[in-house]
Coordinates of C-alpha atoms in Angstrom, one line a residue:
M692 CA -79.1 -78.0 -10.4
R693 CA -79.9 -77.8 -14.2
G694 CA -83.1 -75.9 -13.6
I695 CA -81.0 -73.3 -11.8
F696 CA -78.8 -72.7 -14.4
R697 CA -81.7 -73.0 -16.7
I698 CA -83.1 -69.7 -14.9
G699 CA -80.2 -68.0 -14.4
G700 CA -79.8 -68.0 -18.0
Y701 CA -82.8 -66.8 -18.8
V702 CA -82.8 -63.9 -16.1
A703 CA -79.0 -63.0 -18.1
C704 CA -81.3 -62.8 -21.3
A705 CA -83.6 -60.7 -19.9
I706 CA -80.8 -58.3 -18.4
L707 CA -78.9 -58.1 -21.6
I708 CA -82.2 -57.3 -23.6
I709 CA -83.4 -54.7 -21.0
G710 CA -80.2 -53.1 -20.8
G711 CA -79.3 -53.1 -24.5
I712 CA -82.9 -51.8 -24.8
G713 CA -82.2 -48.9 -22.3
A714 CA -78.8 -47.9 -23.9
I715 CA -80.5 -47.2 -27.3
V716 CA -83.0 -45.2 -25.7
A717 CA -80.6 -43.6 -23.6
G718 CA -78.4 -42.7 -26.8
L719 CA -81.5 -41.4 -28.3
I720 CA -82.3 -39.0 -26.1
G721 CA -78.7 -38.1 -26.3
H722 CA -78.8 -37.2 -29.7
H723 CA -82.1 -35.1 -29.3
E724 CA -81.0 -33.5 -26.6
V725 CA -77.5 -32.4 -28.2
A726 CA -79.1 -31.3 -31.5
H727 CA -81.9 -29.5 -29.3
Q728 CA -79.2 -27.3 -27.3
V729 CA -76.9 -27.2 -30.6
Q730 CA -80.1 -25.3 -32.3
R731 CA -81.1 -22.9 -29.7
E732 CA -78.0 -21.1 -30.5
K733 CA -79.3 -20.4 -33.8
I734 CA -75.5 -20.9 -35.7
T735 CA -75.5 -20.9 -39.1
G736 CA -72.1 -21.2 -41.5
T737 CA -70.7 -18.4 -42.9
P738 CA -70.4 -18.4 -46.6
D739 CA -66.6 -18.8 -46.6
M740 CA -66.8 -22.3 -44.6
T741 CA -65.8 -24.5 -47.4
P742 CA -62.4 -26.0 -47.9
S743 CA -61.8 -24.2 -51.0
G744 CA -63.4 -20.9 -49.2
I745 CA -61.2 -20.9 -46.3
Q746 CA -58.0 -21.7 -48.3
A747 CA -58.5 -18.9 -50.6
E748 CA -58.9 -16.7 -47.1
A749 CA -55.5 -18.0 -45.9
R750 CA -53.7 -17.7 -48.8
K751 CA -54.6 -14.0 -49.4
A752 CA -53.8 -13.5 -45.7
G753 CA -50.4 -14.9 -46.1
L754 CA -51.4 -18.5 -43.5
T755 CA -49.8 -21.7 -44.9
D756 CA -49.6 -23.6 -41.9
I757 CA -52.8 -24.3 -41.0
D758 CA -55.1 -27.4 -41.0
V759 CA -58.1 -27.1 -43.5
P760 CA -61.2 -29.0 -42.6
D761 CA -62.4 -31.6 -44.9
C762 CA -66.2 -31.1 -44.5
S763 CA -68.5 -27.6 -45.4
V764 CA -71.2 -26.0 -43.4
A765 CA -71.2 -22.7 -45.5
N766 CA -74.6 -21.2 -45.1
K767 CA -76.1 -24.2 -43.1
P768 CA -77.7 -24.2 -39.8
I769 CA -75.6 -26.1 -36.7
D770 CA -77.9 -28.4 -35.9
S771 CA -75.7 -31.6 -34.9
G772 CA -72.8 -32.6 -32.8
A773 CA -70.7 -33.3 -36.4
R774 CA -71.5 -29.7 -38.0
A775 CA -70.9 -28.2 -34.4
Y776 CA -67.5 -30.2 -34.9
C777 CA -66.8 -28.7 -38.2
F778 CA -68.1 -25.1 -37.6
A779 CA -65.6 -24.9 -34.5
S780 CA -62.7 -26.1 -37.1
Y781 CA -63.4 -23.3 -39.2
M782 CA -63.5 -21.2 -36.1
R783 CA -59.9 -21.5 -35.1
I784 CA -58.7 -20.6 -39.0
H785 CA -60.9 -17.4 -38.6
A786 CA -59.0 -16.9 -35.1
L787 CA -55.8 -17.1 -37.1
L788 CA -56.6 -14.5 -39.6
D789 CA -57.8 -12.4 -37.0
T790 CA -54.4 -12.4 -35.3
G791 CA -51.8 -12.9 -38.1
G792 CA -51.6 -16.5 -37.6
F793 CA -50.5 -16.3 -34.0
T794 CA -52.2 -18.2 -31.1
Y795 CA -53.1 -17.3 -27.6
S796 CA -49.6 -18.3 -26.1
Q797 CA -47.6 -16.3 -28.7
M798 CA -49.3 -12.9 -27.8
G799 CA -48.6 -10.4 -24.6
Q800 CA -50.9 -10.0 -22.1
Y801 CA -51.5 -6.3 -22.9
Q802 CA -50.9 -3.4 -25.1
E803 CA -47.4 -2.8 -25.8
K804 CA -46.4 1.4 -25.2
P805 CA -44.8 2.6 -28.6
G806 CA -41.0 2.0 -28.1
T807 CA -41.2 -0.7 -26.2
P808 CA -38.1 -3.2 -26.4
K809 CA -38.1 -5.6 -28.8
S810 CA -36.9 -7.9 -26.0
Q811 CA -40.4 -7.5 -24.1
L812 CA -42.4 -8.0 -27.0
A813 CA -44.0 -11.5 -27.6
P814 CA -44.0 -12.7 -31.3
G815 CA -47.6 -12.1 -31.8
G816 CA -47.2 -8.7 -30.5
G817 CA -48.2 -7.1 -27.3
T818 CA -46.3 -7.7 -24.1
S819 CA -46.5 -9.5 -20.3
N820 CA -44.2 -6.9 -18.6
E821 CA -46.8 -4.1 -17.3
K822 CA -43.8 -1.6 -17.1
F823 CA -44.1 -1.3 -21.4
A824 CA -47.7 -1.6 -21.3
V825 CA -50.4 0.9 -22.1
I826 CA -52.5 2.3 -19.1
D827 CA -56.2 2.3 -19.6
P828 CA -57.5 5.6 -18.8
K829 CA -60.4 4.4 -17.5
T830 CA -59.4 1.7 -15.4
K831 CA -55.9 2.9 -14.7
E832 CA -54.6 -0.6 -15.3
P833 CA -52.6 -2.2 -18.3
A834 CA -54.8 -2.1 -21.0
P835 CA -55.3 -6.1 -22.2
N836 CA -54.4 -7.2 -25.3
T837 CA -57.5 -7.5 -27.6
A838 CA -56.0 -9.7 -30.3
R839 CA -55.4 -12.1 -27.5
N840 CA -58.6 -12.1 -25.9
I841 CA -59.9 -13.1 -29.8
W842 CA -58.6 -16.7 -28.2
V843 CA -60.5 -16.9 -25.0
T844 CA -63.7 -16.4 -27.1
E845 CA -62.7 -18.4 -29.9
T846 CA -61.2 -21.2 -26.9
A847 CA -64.6 -21.0 -25.0
L848 CA -66.8 -21.3 -28.1
S849 CA -65.0 -24.4 -30.1
T850 CA -64.9 -26.2 -26.6
A851 CA -68.8 -26.1 -26.2
L852 CA -69.1 -27.2 -29.9
D853 CA -66.4 -29.9 -29.8
T854 CA -68.2 -31.5 -26.1
S855 CA -71.4 -31.2 -28.4
F856 CA -69.6 -33.3 -30.8
F857 CA -68.1 -35.8 -28.2
A858 CA -71.5 -36.0 -26.6
T859 CA -73.1 -37.0 -30.1
A860 CA -70.2 -40.0 -30.3
V861 CA -71.1 -40.9 -26.5
A862 CA -74.4 -41.6 -27.7
D863 CA -73.9 -43.0 -31.1
F864 CA -71.3 -45.5 -29.0
A865 CA -74.8 -46.6 -26.3
I866 CA -77.1 -47.2 -29.5
V867 CA -74.5 -49.7 -31.3
M868 CA -73.9 -51.1 -27.6
G869 CA -77.3 -51.6 -27.1
G870 CA -77.6 -53.6 -30.1
A871 CA -74.8 -55.6 -29.2
L872 CA -76.5 -56.5 -26.3
I873 CA -80.1 -57.1 -27.4
L874 CA -78.0 -59.4 -30.2
I875 CA -76.0 -61.5 -27.7
G876 CA -79.3 -61.6 -25.2
I877 CA -81.3 -62.9 -28.0
G878 CA -78.5 -65.3 -29.3
L879 CA -78.0 -66.7 -25.3
L880 CA -81.9 -67.4 -25.4
L881 CA -81.8 -69.3 -28.3
F882 CA -78.7 -71.2 -27.1
L883 CA -80.3 -72.0 -24.0
L884 CA -83.9 -73.0 -25.9
G885 CA -81.5 -75.2 -28.2
V886 CA -79.5 -76.9 -26.1
I887 CA -79.6 -76.5 -22.3
A888 CA -83.6 -76.8 -22.1
P889 CA -84.5 -80.3 -21.2
R890 CA -85.0 -82.5 -24.2
R891 CA -88.1 -85.0 -24.1
E892 CA -87.8 -88.4 -23.1
T893 CA -88.6 -90.7 -26.1
V894 CA -90.1 -94.1 -25.4
G895 CA -88.2 -97.5 -27.3
P896 CA -89.6 -99.9 -28.5
S897 CA -91.4 -102.6 -25.6

């Protein structure tokens, strides 16, 4: 019975070590793939993507209630999950600058007609009432609020960039867990060799 437990312990050690190696390899591949996919987009941070630079632009536009990132990607290539996350944070502020500080939910769906009652206007401009919307002469449909559409684009792009950051975090976690599994496997192996392995019998004096 002792031998069966010892063999099971060796198998467990092998599984832990092999699983740890596999996790590290998967994490490294994930890192490489994220970096490759982000680099394909050929994104470069704009010159104002520094905490001081974006604060100056926000003050100039009269925006005060914004979350200023503590990172900087000014004139840097976006080639990693961390830089992608930083870039996305600045993108949100750029969108607020373009819309006067209003978010998607604060703007109307359509461009408003001149003289539209205040009760039919959204806080950030535009109207969601087709009756007071400008009609597009080509489509004969209510003209969309272009300022509101800025948020559609910003949300789509920033979500993709944030996903790359999350993928990098998962890859880092896999690498750390892989290292932990290897250490546990080695520790268990040493324990088996030093404690459970059968001891040599000693022959006493005759």
